[in-house]
Coordinates of C-alpha atoms in Angstrom, one line a residue:
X4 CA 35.3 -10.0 22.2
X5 CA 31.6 -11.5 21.6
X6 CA 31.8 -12.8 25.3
X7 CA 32.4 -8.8 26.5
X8 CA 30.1 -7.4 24.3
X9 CA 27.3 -10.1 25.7
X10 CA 28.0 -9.5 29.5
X11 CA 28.4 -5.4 28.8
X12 CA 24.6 -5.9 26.7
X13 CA 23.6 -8.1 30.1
X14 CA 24.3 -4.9 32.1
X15 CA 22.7 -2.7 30.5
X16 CA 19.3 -4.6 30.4
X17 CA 19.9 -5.3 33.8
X18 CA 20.4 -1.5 35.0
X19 CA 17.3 -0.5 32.9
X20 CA 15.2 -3.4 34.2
X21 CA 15.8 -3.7 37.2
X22 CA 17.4 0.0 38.2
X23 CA 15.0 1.7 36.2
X24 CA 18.0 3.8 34.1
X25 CA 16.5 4.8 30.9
X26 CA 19.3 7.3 29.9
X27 CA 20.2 5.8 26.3
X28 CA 23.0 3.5 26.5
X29 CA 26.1 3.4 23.7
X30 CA 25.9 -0.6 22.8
X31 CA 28.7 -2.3 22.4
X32 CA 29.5 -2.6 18.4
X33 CA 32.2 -5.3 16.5
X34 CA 33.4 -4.1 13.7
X35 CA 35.0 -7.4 11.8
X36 CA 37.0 -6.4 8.8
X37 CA 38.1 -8.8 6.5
X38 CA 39.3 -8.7 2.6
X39 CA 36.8 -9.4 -0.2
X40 CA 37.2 -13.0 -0.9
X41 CA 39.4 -13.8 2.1
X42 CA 41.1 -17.3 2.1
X43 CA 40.5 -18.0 -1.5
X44 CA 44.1 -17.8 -3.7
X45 CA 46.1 -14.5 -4.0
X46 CA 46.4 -14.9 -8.2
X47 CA 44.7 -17.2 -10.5
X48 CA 46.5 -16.9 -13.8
X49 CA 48.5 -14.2 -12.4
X50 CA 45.5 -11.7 -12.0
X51 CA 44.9 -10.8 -8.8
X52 CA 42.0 -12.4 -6.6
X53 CA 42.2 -12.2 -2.8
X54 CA 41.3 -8.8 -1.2
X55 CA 40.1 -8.0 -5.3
X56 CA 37.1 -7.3 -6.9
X57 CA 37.5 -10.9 -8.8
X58 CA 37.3 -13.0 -5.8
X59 CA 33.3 -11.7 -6.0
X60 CA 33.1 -13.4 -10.1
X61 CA 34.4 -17.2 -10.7
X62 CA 38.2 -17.0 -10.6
X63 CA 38.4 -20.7 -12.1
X64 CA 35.5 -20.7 -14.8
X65 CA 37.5 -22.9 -16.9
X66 CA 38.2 -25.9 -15.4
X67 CA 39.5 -28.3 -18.1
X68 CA 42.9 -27.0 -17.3
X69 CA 45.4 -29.3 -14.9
X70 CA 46.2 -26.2 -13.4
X71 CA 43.3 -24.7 -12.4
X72 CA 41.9 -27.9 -10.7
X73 CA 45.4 -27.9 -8.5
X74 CA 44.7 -24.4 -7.1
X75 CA 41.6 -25.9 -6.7
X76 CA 42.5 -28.8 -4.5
X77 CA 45.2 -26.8 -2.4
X78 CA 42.3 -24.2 -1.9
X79 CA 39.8 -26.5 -0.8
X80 CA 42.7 -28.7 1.6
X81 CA 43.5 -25.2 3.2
X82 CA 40.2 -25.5 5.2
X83 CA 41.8 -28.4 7.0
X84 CA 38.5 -30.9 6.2
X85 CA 40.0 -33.2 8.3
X86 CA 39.7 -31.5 11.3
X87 CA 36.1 -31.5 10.7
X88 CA 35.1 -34.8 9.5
X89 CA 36.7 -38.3 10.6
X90 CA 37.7 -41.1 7.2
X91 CA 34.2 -41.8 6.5
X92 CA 33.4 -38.1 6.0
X93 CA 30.8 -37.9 8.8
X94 CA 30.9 -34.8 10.7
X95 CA 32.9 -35.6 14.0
X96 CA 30.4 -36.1 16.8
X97 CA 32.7 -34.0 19.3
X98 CA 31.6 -31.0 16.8
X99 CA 28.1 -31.6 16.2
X100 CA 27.7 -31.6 19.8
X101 CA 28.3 -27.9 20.1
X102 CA 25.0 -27.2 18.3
X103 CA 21.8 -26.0 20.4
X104 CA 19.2 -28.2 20.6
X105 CA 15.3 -27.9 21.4
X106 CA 14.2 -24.3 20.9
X107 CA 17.7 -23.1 21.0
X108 CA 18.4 -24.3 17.6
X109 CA 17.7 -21.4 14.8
X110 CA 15.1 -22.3 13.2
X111 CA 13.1 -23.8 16.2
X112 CA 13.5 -20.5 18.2
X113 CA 10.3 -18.6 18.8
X114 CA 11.4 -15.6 17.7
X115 CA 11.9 -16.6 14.6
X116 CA 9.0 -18.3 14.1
X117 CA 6.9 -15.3 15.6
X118 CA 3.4 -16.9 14.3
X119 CA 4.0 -19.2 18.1
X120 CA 4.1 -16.0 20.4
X121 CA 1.1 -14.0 18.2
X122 CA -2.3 -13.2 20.8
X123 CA -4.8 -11.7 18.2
X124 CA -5.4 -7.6 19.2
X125 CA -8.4 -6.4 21.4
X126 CA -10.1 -4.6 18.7
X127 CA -12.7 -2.1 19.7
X128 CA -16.4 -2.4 17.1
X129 CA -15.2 -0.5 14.2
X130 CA -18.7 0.0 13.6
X131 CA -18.8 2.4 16.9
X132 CA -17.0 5.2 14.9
X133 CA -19.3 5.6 11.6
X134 CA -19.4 8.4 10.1
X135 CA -23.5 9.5 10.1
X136 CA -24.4 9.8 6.1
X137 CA -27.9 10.5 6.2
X138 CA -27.7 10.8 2.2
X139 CA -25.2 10.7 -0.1
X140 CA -22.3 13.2 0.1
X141 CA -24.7 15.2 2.6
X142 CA -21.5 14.8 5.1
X143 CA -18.0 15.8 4.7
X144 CA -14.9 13.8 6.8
X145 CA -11.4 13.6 6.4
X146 CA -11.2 9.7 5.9
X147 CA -7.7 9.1 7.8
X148 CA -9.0 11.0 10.9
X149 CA -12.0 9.0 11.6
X150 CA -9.3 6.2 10.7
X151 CA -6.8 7.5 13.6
X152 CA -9.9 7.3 16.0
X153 CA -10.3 4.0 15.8
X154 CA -6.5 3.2 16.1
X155 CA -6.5 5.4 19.2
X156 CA -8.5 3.1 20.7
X157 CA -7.0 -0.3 19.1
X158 CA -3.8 0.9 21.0
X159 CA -5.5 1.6 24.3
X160 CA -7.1 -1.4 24.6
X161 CA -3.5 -3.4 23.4
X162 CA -1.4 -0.9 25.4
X163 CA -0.8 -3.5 28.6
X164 CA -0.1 -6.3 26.0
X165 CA 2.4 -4.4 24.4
X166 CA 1.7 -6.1 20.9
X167 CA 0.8 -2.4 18.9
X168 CA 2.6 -0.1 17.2
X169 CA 1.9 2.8 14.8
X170 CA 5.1 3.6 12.6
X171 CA 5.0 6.4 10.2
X172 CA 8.2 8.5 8.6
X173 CA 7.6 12.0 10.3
X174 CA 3.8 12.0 9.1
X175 CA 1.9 10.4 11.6
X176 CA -0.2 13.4 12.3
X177 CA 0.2 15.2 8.5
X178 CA -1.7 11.5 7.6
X179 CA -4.4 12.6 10.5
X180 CA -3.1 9.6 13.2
X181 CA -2.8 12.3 15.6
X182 CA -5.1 11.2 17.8
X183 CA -3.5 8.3 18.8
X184 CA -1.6 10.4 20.8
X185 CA -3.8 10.9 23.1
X186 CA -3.0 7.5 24.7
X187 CA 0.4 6.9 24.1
X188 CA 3.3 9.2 23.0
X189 CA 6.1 8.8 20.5
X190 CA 9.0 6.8 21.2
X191 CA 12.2 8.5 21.8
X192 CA 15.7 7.4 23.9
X193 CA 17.9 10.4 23.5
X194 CA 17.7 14.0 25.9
X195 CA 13.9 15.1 26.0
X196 CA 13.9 19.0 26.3
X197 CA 10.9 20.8 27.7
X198 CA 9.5 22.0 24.8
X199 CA 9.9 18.5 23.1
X200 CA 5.9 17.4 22.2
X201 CA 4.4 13.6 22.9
X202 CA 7.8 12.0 23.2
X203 CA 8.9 9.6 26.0
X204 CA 10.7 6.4 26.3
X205 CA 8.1 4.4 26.2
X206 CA 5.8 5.4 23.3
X207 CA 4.1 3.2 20.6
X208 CA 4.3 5.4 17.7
X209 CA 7.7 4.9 16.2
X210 CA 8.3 8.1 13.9
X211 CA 11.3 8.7 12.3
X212 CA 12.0 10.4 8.8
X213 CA 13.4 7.0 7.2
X214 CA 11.0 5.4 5.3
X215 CA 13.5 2.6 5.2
X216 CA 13.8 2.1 8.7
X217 CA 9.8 2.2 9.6
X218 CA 9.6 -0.7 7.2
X219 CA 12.6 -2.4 8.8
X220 CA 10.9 -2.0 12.2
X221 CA 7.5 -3.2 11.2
X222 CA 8.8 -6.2 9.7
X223 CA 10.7 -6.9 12.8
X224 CA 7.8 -6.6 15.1
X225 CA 5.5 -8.6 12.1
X226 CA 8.1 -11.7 12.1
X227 CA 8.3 -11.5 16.4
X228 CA 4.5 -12.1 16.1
X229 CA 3.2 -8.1 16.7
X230 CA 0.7 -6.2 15.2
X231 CA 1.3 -2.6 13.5
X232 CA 0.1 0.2 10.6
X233 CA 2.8 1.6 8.6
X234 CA 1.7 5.0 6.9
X235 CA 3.7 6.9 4.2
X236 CA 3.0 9.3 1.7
X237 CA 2.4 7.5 -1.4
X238 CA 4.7 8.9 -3.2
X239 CA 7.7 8.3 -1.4
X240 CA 6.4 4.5 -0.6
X241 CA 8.6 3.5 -3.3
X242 CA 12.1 4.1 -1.2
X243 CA 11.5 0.8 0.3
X244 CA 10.3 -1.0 -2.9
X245 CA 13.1 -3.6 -2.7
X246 CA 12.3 -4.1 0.8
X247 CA 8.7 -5.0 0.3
X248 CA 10.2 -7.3 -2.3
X249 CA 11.6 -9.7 -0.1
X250 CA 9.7 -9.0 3.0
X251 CA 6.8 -10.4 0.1
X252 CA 8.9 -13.2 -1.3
X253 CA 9.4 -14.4 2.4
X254 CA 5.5 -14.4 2.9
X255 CA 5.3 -16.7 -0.1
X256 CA 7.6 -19.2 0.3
X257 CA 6.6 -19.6 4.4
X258 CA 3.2 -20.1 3.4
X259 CA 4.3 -23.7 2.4
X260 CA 6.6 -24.3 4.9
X261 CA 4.6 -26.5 7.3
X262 CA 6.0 -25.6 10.7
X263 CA 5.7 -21.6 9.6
X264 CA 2.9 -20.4 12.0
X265 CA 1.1 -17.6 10.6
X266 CA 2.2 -14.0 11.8
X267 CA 0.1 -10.4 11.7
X268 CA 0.2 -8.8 8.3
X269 CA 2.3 -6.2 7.1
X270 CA -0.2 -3.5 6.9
X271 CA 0.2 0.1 4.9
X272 CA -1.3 3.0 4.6
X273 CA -0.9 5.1 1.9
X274 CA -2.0 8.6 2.2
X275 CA -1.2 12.5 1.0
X276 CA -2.2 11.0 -2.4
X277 CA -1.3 11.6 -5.6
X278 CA -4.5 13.6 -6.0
X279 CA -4.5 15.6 -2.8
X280 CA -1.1 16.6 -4.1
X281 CA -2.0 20.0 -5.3
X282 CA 0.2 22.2 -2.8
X283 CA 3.0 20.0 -3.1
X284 CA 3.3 20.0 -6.7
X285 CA 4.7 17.0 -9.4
X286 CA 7.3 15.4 -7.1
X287 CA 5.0 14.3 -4.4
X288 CA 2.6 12.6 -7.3
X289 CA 3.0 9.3 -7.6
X290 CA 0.7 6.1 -7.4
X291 CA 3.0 3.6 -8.7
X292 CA 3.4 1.4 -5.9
X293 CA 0.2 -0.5 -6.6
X294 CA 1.7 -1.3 -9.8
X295 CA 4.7 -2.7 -8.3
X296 CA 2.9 -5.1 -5.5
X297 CA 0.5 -6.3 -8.4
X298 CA 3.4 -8.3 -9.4
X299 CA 3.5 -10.5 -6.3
X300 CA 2.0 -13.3 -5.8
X301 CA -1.7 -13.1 -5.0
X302 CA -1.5 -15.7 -2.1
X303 CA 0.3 -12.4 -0.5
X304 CA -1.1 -9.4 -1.7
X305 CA -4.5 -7.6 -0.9
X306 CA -4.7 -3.7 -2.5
X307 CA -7.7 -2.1 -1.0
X308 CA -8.6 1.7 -2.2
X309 CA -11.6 2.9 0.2
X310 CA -13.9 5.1 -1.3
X311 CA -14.7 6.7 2.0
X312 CA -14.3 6.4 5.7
X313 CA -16.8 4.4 7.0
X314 CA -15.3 1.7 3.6
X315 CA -12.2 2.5 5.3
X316 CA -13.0 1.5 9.2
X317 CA -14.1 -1.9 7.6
X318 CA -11.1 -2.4 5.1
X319 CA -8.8 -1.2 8.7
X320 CA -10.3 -3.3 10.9
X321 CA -10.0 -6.3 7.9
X322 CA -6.4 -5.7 7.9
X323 CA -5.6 -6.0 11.5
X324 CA -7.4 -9.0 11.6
X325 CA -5.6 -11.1 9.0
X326 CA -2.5 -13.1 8.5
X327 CA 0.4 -13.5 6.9
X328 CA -0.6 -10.9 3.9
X329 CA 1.0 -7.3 2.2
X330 CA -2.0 -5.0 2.5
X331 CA -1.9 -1.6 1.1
X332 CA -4.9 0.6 1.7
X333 CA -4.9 4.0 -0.2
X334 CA -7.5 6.6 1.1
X335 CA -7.0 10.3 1.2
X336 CA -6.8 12.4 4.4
X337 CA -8.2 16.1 3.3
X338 CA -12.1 16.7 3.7
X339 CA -14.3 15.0 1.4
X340 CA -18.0 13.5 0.6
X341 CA -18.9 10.3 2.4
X342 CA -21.2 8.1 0.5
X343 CA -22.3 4.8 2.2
X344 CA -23.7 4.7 5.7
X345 CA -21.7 2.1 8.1
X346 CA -24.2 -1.1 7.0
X347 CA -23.5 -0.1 3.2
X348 CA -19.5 -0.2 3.6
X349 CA -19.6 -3.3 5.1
X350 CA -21.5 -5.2 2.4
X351 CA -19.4 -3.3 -0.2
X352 CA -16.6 -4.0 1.5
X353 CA -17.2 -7.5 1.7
X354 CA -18.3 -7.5 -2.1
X355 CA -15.3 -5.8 -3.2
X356 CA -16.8 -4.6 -6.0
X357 CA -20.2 -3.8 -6.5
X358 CA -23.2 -1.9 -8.1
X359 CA -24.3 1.7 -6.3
X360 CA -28.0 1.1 -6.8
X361 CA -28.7 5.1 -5.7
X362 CA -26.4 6.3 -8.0
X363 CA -27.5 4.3 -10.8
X364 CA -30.8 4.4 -13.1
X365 CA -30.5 1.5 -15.0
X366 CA -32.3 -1.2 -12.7
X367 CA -34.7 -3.6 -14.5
X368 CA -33.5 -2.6 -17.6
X369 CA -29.7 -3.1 -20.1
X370 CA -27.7 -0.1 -19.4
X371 CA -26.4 1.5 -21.7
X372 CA -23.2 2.8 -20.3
X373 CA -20.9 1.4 -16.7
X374 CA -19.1 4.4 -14.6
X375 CA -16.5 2.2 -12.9
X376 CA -14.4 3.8 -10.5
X377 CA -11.8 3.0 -7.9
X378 CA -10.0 5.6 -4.9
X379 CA -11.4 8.1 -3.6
X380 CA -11.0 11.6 -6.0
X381 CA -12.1 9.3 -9.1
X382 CA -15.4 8.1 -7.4
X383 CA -16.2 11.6 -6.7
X384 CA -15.3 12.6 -10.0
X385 CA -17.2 9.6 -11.7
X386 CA -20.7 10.6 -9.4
X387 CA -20.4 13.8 -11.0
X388 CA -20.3 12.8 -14.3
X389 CA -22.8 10.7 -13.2
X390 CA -24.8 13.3 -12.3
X391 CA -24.4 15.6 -15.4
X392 CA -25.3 12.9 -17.1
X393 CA -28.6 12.3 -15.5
X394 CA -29.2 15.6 -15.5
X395 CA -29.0 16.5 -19.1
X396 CA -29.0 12.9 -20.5
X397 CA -31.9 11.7 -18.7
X398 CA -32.8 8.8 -21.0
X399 CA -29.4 7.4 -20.8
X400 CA -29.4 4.6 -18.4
X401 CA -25.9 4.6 -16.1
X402 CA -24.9 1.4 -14.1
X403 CA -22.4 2.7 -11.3
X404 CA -19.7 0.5 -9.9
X405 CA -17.5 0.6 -7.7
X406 CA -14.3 -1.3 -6.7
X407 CA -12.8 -1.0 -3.5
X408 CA -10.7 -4.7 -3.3
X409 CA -8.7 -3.9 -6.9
X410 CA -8.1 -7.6 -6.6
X411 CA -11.7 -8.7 -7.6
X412 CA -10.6 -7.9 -11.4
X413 CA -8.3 -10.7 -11.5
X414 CA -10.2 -13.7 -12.4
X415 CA -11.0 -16.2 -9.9
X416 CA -8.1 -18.1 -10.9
X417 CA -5.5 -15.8 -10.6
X418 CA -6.0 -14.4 -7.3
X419 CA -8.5 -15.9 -4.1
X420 CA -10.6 -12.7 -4.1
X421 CA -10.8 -12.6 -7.7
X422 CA -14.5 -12.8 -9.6
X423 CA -15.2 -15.3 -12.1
X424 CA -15.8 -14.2 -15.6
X425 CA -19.8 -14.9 -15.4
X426 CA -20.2 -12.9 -12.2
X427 CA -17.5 -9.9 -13.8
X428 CA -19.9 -9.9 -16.8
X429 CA -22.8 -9.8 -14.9
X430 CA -21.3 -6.2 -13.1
X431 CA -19.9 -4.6 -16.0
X432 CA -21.6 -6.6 -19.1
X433 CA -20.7 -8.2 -21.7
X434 CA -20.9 -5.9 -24.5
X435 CA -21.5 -2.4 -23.1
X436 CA -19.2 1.0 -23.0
X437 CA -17.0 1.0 -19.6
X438 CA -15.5 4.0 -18.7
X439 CA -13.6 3.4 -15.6
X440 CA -12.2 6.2 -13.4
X441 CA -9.2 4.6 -11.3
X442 CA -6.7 6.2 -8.6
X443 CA -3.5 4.9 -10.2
X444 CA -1.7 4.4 -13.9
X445 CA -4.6 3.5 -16.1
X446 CA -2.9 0.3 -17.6
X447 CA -3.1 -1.4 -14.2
X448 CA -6.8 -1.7 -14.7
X449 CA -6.2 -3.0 -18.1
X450 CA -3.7 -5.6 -16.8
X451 CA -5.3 -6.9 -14.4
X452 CA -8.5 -7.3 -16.7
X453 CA -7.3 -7.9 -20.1
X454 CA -8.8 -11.1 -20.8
X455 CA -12.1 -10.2 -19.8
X456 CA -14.9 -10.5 -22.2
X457 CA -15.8 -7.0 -22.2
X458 CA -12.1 -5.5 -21.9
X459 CA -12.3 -4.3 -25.4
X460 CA -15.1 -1.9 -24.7
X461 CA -13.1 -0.7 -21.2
X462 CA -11.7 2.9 -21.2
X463 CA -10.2 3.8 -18.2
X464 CA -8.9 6.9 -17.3
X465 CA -6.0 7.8 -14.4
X466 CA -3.2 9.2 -13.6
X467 CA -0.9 9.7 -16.6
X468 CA 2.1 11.6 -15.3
X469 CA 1.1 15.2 -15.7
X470 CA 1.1 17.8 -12.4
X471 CA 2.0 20.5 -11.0
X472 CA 1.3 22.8 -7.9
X473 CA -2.5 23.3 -8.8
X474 CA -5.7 23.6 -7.3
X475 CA -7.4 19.9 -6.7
X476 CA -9.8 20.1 -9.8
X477 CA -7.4 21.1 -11.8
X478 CA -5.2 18.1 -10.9
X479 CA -7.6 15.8 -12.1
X480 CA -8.2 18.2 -15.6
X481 CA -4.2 17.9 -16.3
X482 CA -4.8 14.2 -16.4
X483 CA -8.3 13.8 -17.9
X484 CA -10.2 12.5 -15.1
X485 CA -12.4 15.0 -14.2
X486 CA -16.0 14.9 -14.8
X487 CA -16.2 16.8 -18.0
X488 CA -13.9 14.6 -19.6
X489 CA -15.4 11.4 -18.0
X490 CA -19.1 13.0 -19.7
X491 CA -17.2 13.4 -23.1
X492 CA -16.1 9.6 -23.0
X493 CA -19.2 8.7 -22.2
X494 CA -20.6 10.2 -25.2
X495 CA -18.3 9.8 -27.4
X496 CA -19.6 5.9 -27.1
X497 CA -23.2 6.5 -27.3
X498 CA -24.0 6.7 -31.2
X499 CA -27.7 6.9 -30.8
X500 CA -26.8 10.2 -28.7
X501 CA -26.9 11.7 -33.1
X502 CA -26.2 15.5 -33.8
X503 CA -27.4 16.4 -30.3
X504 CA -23.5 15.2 -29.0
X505 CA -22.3 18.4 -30.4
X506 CA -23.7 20.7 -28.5
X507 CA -23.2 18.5 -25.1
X508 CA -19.7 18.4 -26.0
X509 CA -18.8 21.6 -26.5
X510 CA -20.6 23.0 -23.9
X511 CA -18.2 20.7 -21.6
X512 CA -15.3 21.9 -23.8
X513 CA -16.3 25.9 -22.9
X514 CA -16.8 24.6 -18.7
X515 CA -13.4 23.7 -18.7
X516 CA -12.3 26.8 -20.8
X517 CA -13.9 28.9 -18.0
X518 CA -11.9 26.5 -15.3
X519 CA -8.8 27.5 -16.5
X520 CA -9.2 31.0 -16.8
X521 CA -11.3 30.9 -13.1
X522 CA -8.1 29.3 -11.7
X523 CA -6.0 31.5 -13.1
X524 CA -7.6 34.7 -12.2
X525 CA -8.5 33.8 -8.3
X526 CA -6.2 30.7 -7.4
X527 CA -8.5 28.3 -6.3
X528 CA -11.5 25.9 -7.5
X529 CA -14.7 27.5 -9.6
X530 CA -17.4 27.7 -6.4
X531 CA -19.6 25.1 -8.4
X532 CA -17.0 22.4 -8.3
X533 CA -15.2 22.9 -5.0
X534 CA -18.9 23.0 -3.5
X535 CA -20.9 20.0 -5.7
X536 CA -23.0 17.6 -3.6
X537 CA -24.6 15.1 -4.9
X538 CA -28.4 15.9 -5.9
X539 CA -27.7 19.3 -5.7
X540 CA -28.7 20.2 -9.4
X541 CA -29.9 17.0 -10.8
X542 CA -33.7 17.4 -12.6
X543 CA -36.1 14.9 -12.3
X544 CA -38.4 15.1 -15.1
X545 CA -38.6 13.7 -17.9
X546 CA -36.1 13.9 -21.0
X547 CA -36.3 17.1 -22.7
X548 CA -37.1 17.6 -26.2
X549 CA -35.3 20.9 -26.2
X550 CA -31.7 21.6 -26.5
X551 CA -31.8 23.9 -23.2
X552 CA -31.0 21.3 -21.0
X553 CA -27.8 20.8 -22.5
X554 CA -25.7 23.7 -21.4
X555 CA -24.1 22.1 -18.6

């Protein structure tokens, strides 16, 4: 039967190879059914064992019994050992023989060590598709689009090579990769109809609705020494959780197997984020994965959350270049303020974490407060607090930073991108209030820096299970991230702020009052939020003396 199914396989190739017949073929398929626990004894102690659900446990846990090691022995003799090895107990040579040799044998083959066939990917200069930022949040993208430009053109220039493919589960263009489909068209082997759109035999964007099998195929072409992207929604990423389990633990323990060669990385991209989830509603909000790769071992895993999309053409073209890692990369696909010109993403990129001098008053001097932040919707949110602060808390000084490698808060020791503890002080200080805005479930940022110096002046605020179908703003209000509550932290941990707190805070109390009944009444965001730029209503004078200024 293996011998027909072979030679049937055989023809097949041969008639699409050579004949050029790509009409879908029905492979051959074995179907080898045999009962649980086959061979082993029909009843132990009478209970019933072969074709049974105990052959799966240990029939003969006790084995102090004379009758138990008998049914033992018989078992074992029913293989016929000496068939198979000679009265020494070497394997006979006549057998051994039948083994491949050279590059035939298993784990010799090239295709299963795929790090021997990789060639590295032409990669066009990232730095080619900047987005222009003249100033801060003066321009507006939709990060994952300028993202598929780039990956347009990394699969043109790999399409002869054949070593590139895009996989996505039926979201490839909802996750703004559409433009890669300008050079190459989906893959698809059953009927094409007329009106079908971007599909032919030979396409490099493997899209299927099966979240399961995209990570399947990605591993497949990862361990054969190929390069590809893998984009989901985040919060269905979690379908193939076990997967990325093992597909992680495999990473690991190759990394010290010396004859392992190094193979491309598996590379995600999680998009339609939990806080771009507004239409969807509650089920589609969910940033948990981070929390579950976390737990891997930091040899393999590299979590980047670009704050915008020139941060996420360098983190992209980062990806593609490395080895043998897990990479996810989080960044949002719906329009939104770009911050850093193409020079600045690299060196924050490269940083990991790192101060933003233009948002930040505090140079030459202690601040007295760090706005951390992390993903893109909480740096947004964080700048604007930022801003309300500098506005109408002029003499406060703010230190803005922001983390896009979520690794660099391990410590040095726990993880190769990790900071030391003298360079993590010297970011967020030793002894001043953090309040840190983060994309995900706010005790990951706590895990991952709990034995910090500082931690126990660290508040960080995230994504604590609360949502609905909403407008954006009010997605990050159910969940205390928005900027009025990210002001209100702020002063809540500024005692020399005195009696004039009051009248800060309950002004930010009555500007979220109004947001709710503003949503409520016309369905969408409050004109002053939905259309905020940076600088836009920031004073530069000096503090005032009166309480004017304080009706945000």
């Amino acid at each position: 039967v293996m011998d027909a199914c072979v030679a049937e396989i055989q023809a097949i190739w041969h008639d699409a190879r050579v004949n050029g017949n790509l009409k879908r073929p029905t492979w051959p398929m074995i179907v080898f059914r045999t009962p649980k626990g086959w061979t082993c004894p029909a009843y132990i102690d009478e209970k019933k064992c072969e074709d049974y659900w105990r052959s799966h446990q240990v029939p003969m846990g006790d084995m102090s019994t004379q009758e138990h090691i008998q049914i033992l022995e018989e078992w074992m003799k029913s293989y016929r050992p000496e068939e198979l090895f000679d009265e020494h107990g070497t394997f006979r040579a006549e057998l051994a023989a039948l083994a491949p040799k050279g590059h035939r044998r298993m784990s010799d083959n090239p295709h299963a060590n795929g790090g021997l066939l990789v060639r590295d990917l032409k990669m066009p200069d990232f730095r080619k598709y900047a987005v222009d930022v003249p100033t801060p949040g003066a321009t507006t993208a939709e990060s994952t689009r300028v993202m598929g430009k780039f990956l347009r053109d990394v699969m043109k220039e790999n399409l002869a090579s054949k070593n590139f493919r895009l996989f996505s589960p039926d979201e490839n263009n909802s996750n703004r990769w559409q433009d890669v489909l300008e050079v190459t068209n989906r893959c698809f082997m059953a009927e094409i109809y007329p009106e079908d759109d971007k599909l032919s035999p030979d396409g490099r964007v493997m899209e299927v609705l099966s979240e399961h099998q995209c990570q399947g195929w990605l591993e497949a072409y990862n361990l054969t020494g190929r390069h590809g992207f893998f984009s989901c929604y985040e919060a269905f990423i979690h379908i193939i959780d076990s997967m990325f389990n093992q597909h992680a633990k495999w990473l690991k323990v190759c990394n010290h197997i010396p004859w392992r060669r190094p193979i491309p990385s598996f590379n995600y991209l999680l998009s339609s984020h939990v806080w771009r989830q507004d239409h969807n509603g509650f089920s589609h909000q969910d940033p948990g994965f981070l929390d579950h790769v976390v737990n891997k071992k930091a040899e393999v895993i590299r979590i980047y959350l670009p704050p915008d999309a020139n941060t996420l053409l360098s983190v992209t073209d980062h990806c593609l270049r490395s080895r043998n890692y897990v990479n996810v990369v989080v960044a949002g696909k719906q329009p939104a303020p770009q911050w850093l010109t193409m020079d600045q993403a690299v060196k924050h990129c490269t940083l990991g974490a790192s101060i933003w001098e233009w948002a930040s008053n505090d140079k030459g001097s202690e601040p007295d407060v760090v706005m951390a932040c992390c993903g893109d919707v909480p740096t947004l949110e964080t700048l604007a607090a930022v801003e309300l602060i500098r506005t109408h808390l002029p003499e406060i000084k703010v230190r803005v930073v922001n983390v896009v490698n979520l690794m660099k808060l391990l410590p040095a020791t726990e993880h190769p991108h990790g900071m030391n503890d003298r360079d993590f002080d010297a970011l967020f200080t030793k002894n001043k209030p953090i309040i840190f805005a983060f994309h995900g479930y706010p005790w990951l940022i706590h895990r991952l820096s709990y034995r910090r110096t500082n931690h126990d002046n660290l508040h960080v605020r995230g994504y604590k299970e609360e949502g609905t179908t909403t407008t954006p703003f009010d997605m990050v209000v159910l969940n205390d991230l928005d900027r009025f509550h990210l002001v209100g932290d702020v002063i809540d941990r500024l005692p020399q702020l005195g009696s004039r707190a009051a009248y800060i805070k309950q002004a930010l109390h009555e500007k979220l009052i109004e947001h709710k009944h503003y949503i409520r009444e016309y369905g969408d965001d409050m004109p002053e939020i939905s259309g905020w730029k940076w600088g836009s209503s920031r004073v530069v004078s000096g503090p005032s003396t009166s309480t004017e200024g304080d009706n945000v």
